[in-house]
Short mmCIF file of C-alpha atoms in Angstrom, two decimals:
data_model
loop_
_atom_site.label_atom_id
_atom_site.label_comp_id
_atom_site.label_asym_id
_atom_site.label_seq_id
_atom_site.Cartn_x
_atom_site.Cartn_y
_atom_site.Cartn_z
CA UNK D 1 92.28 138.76 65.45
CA UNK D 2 88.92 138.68 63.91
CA UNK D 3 85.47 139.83 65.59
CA UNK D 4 84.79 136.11 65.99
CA UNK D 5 86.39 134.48 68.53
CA UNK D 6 88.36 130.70 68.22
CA UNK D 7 85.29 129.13 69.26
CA UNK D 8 82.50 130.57 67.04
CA UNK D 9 81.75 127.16 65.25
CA UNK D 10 81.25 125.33 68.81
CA UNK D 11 79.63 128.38 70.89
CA UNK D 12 76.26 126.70 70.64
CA UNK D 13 77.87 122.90 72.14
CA UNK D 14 79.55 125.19 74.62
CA UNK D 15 76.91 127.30 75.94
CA UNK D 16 74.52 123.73 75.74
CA UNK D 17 77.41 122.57 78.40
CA UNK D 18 77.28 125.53 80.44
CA UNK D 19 74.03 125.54 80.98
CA UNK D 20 73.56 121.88 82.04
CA UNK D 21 76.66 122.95 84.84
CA UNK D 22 74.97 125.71 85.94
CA UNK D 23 71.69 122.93 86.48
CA UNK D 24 74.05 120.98 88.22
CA UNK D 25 75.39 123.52 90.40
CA UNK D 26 71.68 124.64 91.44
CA UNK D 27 71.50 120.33 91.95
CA UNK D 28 73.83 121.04 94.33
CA UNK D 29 72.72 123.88 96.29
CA UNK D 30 69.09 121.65 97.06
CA UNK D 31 71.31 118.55 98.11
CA UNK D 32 72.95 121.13 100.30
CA UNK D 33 70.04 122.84 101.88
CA UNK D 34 68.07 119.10 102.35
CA UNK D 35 71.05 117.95 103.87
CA UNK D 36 71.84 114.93 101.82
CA UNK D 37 74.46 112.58 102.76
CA UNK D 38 77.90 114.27 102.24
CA UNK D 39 79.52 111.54 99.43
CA UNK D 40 76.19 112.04 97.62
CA UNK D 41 77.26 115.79 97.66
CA UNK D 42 80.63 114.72 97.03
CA UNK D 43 79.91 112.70 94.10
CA UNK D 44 77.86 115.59 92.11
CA UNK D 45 80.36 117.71 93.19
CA UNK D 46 83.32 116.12 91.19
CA UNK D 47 80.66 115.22 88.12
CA UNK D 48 80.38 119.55 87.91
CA UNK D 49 84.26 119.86 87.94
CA UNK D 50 84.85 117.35 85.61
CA UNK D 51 81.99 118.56 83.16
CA UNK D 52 83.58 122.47 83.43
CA UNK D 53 87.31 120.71 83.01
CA UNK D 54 85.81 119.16 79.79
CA UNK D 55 84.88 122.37 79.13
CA UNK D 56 88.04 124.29 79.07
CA UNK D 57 90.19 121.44 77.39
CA UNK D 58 87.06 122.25 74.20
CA UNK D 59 87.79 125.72 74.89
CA UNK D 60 91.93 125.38 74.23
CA UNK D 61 91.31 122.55 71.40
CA UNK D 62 89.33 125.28 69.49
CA UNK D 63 92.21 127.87 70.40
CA UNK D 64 94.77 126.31 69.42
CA UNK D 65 92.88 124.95 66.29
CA UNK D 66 92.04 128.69 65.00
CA UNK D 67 93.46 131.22 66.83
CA UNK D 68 97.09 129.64 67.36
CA UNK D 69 97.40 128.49 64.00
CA UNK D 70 96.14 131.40 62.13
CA UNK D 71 98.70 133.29 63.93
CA UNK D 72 101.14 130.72 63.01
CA UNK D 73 100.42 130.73 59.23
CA UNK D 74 100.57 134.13 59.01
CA UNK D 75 104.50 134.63 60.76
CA UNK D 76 105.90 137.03 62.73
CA UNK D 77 106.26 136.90 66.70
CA UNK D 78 102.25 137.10 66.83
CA UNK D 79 101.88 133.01 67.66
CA UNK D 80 105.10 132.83 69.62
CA UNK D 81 103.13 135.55 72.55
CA UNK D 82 100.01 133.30 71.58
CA UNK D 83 101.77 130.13 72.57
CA UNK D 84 103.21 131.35 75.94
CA UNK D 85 99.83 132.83 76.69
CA UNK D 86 98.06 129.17 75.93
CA UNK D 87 100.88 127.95 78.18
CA UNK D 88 100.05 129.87 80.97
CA UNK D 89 96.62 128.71 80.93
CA UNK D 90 97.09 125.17 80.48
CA UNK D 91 99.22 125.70 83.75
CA UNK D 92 96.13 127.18 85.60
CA UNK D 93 94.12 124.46 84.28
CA UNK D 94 96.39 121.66 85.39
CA UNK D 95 96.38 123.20 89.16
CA UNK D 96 92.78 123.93 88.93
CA UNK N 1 74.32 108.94 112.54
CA UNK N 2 72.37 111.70 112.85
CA UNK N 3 69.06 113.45 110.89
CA UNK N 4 71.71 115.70 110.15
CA UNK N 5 74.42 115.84 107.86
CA UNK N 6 78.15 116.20 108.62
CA UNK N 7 78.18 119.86 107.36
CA UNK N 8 74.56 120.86 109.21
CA UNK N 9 77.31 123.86 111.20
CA UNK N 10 78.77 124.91 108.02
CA UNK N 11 75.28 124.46 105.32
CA UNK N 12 75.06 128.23 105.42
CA UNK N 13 78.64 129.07 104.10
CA UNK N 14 78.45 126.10 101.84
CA UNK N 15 75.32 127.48 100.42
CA UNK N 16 76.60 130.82 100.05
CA UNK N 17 79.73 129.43 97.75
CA UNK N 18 77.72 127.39 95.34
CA UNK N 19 75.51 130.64 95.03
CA UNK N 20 78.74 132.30 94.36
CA UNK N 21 79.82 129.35 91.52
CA UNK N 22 76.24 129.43 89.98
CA UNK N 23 76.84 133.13 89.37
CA UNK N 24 80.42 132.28 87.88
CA UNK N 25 78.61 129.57 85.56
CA UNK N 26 76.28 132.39 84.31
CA UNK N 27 78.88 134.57 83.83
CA UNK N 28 80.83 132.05 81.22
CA UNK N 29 77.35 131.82 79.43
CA UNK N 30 77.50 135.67 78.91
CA UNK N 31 80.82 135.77 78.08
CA UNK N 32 80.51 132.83 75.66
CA UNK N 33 77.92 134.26 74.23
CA UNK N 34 79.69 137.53 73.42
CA UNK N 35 82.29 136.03 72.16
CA UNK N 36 85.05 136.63 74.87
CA UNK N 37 88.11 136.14 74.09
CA UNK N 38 89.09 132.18 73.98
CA UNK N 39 91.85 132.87 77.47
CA UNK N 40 89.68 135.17 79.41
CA UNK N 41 86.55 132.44 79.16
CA UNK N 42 89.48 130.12 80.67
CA UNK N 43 90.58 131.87 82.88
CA UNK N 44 87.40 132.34 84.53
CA UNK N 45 86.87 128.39 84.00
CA UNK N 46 89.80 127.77 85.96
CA UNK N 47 88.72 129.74 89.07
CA UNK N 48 85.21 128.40 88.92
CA UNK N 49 86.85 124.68 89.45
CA UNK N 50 88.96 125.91 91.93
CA UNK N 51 85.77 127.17 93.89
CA UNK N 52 84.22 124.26 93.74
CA UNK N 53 86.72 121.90 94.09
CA UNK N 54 87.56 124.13 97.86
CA UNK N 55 83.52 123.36 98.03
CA UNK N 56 85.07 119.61 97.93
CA UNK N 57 87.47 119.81 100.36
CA UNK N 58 85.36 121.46 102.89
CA UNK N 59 82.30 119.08 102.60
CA UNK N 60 85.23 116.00 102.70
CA UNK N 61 86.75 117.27 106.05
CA UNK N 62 82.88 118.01 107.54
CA UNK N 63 82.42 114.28 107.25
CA UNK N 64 85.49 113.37 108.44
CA UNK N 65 85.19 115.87 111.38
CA UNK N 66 81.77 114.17 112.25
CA UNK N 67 80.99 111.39 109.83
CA UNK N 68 83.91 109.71 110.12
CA UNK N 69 85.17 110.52 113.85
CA UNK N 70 81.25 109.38 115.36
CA UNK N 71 81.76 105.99 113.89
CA UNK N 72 85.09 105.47 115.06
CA UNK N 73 84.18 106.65 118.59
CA UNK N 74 81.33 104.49 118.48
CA UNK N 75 83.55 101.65 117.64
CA UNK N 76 82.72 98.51 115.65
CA UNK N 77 82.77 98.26 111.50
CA UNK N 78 80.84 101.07 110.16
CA UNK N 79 83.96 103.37 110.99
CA UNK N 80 86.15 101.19 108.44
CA UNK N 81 83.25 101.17 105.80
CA UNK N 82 83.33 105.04 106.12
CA UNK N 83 86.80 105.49 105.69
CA UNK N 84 86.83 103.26 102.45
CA UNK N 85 83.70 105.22 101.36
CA UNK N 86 85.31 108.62 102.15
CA UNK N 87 88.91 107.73 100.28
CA UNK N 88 87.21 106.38 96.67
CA UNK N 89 85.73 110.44 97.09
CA UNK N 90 88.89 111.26 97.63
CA UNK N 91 90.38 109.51 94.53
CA UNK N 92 87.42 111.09 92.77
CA UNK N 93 87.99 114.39 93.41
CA UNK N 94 92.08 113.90 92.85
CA UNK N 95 90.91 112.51 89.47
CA UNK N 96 88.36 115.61 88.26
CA UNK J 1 100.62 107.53 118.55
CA UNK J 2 102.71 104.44 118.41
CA UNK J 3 106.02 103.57 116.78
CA UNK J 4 104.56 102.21 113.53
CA UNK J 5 103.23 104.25 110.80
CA UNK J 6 99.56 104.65 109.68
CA UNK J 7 100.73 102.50 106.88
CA UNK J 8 102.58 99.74 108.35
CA UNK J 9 100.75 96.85 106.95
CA UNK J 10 100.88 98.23 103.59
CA UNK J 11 104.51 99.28 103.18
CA UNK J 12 105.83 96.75 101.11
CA UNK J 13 103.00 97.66 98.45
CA UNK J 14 103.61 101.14 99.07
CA UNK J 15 107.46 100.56 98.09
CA UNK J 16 106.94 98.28 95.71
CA UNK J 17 104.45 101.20 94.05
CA UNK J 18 107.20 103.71 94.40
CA UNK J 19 109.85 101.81 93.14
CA UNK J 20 107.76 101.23 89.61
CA UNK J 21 107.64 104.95 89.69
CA UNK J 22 111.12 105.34 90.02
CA UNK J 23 111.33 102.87 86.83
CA UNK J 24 108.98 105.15 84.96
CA UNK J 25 110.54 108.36 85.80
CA UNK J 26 114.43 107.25 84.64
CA UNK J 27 112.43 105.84 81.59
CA UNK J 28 111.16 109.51 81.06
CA UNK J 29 114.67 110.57 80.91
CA UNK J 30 116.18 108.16 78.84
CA UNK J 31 112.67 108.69 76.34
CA UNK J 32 113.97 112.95 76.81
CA UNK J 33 117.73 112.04 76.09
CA UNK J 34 116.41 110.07 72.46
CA UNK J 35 114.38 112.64 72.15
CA UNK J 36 111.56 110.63 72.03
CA UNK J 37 108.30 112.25 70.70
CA UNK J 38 106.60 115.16 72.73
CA UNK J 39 103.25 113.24 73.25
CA UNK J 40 105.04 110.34 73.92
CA UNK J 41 106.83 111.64 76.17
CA UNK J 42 103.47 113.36 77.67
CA UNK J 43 101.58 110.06 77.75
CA UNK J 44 104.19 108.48 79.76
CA UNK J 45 104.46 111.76 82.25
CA UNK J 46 100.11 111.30 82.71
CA UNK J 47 100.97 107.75 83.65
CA UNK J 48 103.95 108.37 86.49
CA UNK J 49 101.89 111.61 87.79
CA UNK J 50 98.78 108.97 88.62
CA UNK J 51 100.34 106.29 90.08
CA UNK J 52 102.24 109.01 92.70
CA UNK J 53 98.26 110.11 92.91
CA UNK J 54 97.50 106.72 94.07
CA UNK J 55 100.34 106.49 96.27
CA UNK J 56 98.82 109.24 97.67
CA UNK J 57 95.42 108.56 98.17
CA UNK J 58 96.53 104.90 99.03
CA UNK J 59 98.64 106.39 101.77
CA UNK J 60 95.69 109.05 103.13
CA UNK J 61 93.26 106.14 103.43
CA UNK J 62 95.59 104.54 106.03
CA UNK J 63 96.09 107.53 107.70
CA UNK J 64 92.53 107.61 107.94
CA UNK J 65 92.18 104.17 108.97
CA UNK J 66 94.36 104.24 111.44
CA UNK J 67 95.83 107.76 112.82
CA UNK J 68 92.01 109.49 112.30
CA UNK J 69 90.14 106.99 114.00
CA UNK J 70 92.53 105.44 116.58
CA UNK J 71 92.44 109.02 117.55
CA UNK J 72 88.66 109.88 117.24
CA UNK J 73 88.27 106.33 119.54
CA UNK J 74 90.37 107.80 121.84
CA UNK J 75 88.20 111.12 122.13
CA UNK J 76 89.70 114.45 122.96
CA UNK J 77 91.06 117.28 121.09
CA UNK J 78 93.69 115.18 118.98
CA UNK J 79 91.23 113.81 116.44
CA UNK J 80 89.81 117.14 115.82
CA UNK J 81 93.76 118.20 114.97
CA UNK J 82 94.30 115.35 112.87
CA UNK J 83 90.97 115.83 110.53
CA UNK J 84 92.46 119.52 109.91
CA UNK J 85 95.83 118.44 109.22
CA UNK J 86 94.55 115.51 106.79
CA UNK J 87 91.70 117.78 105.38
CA UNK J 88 94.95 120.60 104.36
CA UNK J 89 97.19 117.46 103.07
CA UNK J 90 93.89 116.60 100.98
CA UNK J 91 93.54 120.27 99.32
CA UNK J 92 97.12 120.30 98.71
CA UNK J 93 96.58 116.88 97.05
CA UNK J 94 93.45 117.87 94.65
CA UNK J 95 95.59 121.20 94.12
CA UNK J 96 98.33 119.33 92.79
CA UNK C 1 108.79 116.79 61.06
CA UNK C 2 112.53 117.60 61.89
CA UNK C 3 115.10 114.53 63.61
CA UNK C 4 115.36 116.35 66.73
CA UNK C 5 112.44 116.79 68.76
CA UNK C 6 110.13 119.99 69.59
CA UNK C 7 112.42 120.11 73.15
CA UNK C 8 115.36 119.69 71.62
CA UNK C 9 116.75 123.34 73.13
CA UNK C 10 115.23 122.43 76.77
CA UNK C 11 116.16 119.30 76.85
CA UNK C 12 118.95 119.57 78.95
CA UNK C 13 116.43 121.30 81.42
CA UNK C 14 114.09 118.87 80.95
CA UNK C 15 116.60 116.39 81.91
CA UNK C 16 117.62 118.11 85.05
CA UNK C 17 114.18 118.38 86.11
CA UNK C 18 113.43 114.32 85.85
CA UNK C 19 116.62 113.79 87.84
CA UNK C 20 115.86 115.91 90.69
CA UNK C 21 112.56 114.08 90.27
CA UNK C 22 114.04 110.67 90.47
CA UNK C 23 115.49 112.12 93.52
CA UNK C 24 112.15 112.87 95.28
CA UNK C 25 111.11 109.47 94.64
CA UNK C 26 113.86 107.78 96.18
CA UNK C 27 113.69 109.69 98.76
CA UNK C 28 109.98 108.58 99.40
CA UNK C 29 110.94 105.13 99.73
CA UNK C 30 113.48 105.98 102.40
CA UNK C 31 110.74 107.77 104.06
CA UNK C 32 108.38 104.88 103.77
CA UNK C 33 111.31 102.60 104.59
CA UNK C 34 111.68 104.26 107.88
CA UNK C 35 107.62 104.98 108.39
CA UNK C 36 108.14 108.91 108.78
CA UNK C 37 104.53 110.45 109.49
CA UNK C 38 101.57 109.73 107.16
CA UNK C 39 101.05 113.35 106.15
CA UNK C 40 104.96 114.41 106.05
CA UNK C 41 104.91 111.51 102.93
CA UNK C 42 101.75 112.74 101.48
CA UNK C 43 103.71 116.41 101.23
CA UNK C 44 106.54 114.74 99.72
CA UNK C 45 104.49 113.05 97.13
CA UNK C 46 102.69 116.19 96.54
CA UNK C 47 105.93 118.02 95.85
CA UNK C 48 106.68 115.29 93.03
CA UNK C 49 103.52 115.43 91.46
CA UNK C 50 103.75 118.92 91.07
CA UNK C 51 107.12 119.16 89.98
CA UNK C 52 106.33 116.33 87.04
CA UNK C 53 103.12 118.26 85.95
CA UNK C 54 105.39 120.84 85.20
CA UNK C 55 107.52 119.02 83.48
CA UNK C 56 104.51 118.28 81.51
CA UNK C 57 103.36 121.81 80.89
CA UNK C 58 106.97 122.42 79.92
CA UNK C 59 107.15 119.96 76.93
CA UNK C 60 103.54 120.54 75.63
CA UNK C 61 104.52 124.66 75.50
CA UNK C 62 108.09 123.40 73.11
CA UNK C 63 105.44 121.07 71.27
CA UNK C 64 103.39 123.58 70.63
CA UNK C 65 106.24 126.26 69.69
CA UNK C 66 107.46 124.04 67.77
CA UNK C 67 105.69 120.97 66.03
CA UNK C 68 102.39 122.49 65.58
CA UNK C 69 103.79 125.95 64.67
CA UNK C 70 105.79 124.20 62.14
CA UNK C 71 102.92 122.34 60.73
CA UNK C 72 100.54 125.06 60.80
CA UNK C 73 103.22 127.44 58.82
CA UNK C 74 103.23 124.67 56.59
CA UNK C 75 99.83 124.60 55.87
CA UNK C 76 97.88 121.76 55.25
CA UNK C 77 96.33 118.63 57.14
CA UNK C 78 99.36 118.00 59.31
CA UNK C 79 98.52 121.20 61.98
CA UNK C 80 94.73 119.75 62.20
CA UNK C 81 96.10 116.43 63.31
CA UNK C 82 98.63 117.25 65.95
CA UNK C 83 96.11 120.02 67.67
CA UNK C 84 93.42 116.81 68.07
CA UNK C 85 96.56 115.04 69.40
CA UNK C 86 97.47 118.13 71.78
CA UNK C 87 94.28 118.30 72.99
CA UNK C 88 93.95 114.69 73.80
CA UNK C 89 97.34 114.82 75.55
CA UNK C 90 95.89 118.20 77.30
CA UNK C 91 93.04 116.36 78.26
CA UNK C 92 94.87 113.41 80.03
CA UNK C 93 97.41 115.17 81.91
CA UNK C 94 94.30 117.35 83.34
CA UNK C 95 92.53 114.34 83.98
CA UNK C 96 95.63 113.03 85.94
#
């Protein structure tokens, strides 16, 4: 494991993404606190959950792209506990 | 229907778990921007869909507990109009 | 509550709907017993998992339609049971 | 790329797991056959969506232990391609 992480190269993208949720979810608390019409609500509500699911499939792609591999290419039982582990969270992910 | 919304009872705890998500969303920004590692970032992606997605499902059964059950008291069309409205939300939210 | 189902009027599409799954999901094996390839296989398990979605959200919009707001028309306590029964069958739907 | 497939040791699970599914579908239509209760279907269909999805996560963690292990011990283009393709097929079984 290096002192980078998998998704050095697309932090910036990432964190753009993040940010415009966390606009979103502040979107949300003044529909909220106005009282708008609850599909309105509804309808931002899925956009944010779709936007941070778009989110975590970037984060695996870039996991699996670096950290999987690398771990892969170099042998050993180091990417057979990586793959379980990206298992795991794909699981989470998919019942999120 | 009403100057206020379905969830005017519940605004207050509603308000108090987007708080709670906007605080999640800030804490992915710091740990994306330290370079966490790829799993823990997910990991905290998946519970800050979960939170919001139970922000979905208590905003959806708000307007069904008033929304919804007004119009059909009431009688006449608007009750089938809401339910149509309220299930493509539905299919929204099973789709993010 | 009478002797018909929520759905009555759309059973036929419902089985119809559920018999196309049933299609898909002994194609899945046979694709599995070839040993088809993984994202093949994948694709095809995306495409049966929707259409029992829309089964389901096909199924809670009658139950809406009908059960909710033949209820809610009726007043007294039972609508207010059925919107928290539908509301837990909806969070175990988006959780799925 | 090998002749057998990245499940080849599971399949026999696999298989298991699509027949038991097959099972829950049927059993749907006798439910809708006989109109059982709205939300007793809806847990039934939840049941089978969750057990395919984990069908799902089951052959994407052999696919990854496997094929893009292989590829990415290998060296070369091959591992690039199939983690796009992963994370495409990751993407659509979130998204469903």
């Amino acid at each position: 494991m290096s002192a980078t992480s998998g998704y050095h190269d697309t932090k910036d993208d990432l964190l753009k993404r993040l940010r415009r949720i966390e606009g979103q979810v502040r979107g949300l608390q003044r529909m909220v606190e106005e009282e708008a019409y609850c599909i309105d609500v509804l309808t931002q509500v899925s956009a944010a959950t779709k936007a941070l699911q778009s989110v975590a499939v970037a984060l695996l792609e870039e996991h699996l792209r670096h950290c999987v591999t690398d771990a892969a290419a170099q042998g050993g039982d180091e990417a057979e506990r990586l793959v379980t582990e990206a298992s795991q969270a794909i699981e989470r992910l998919v019942r999120s």
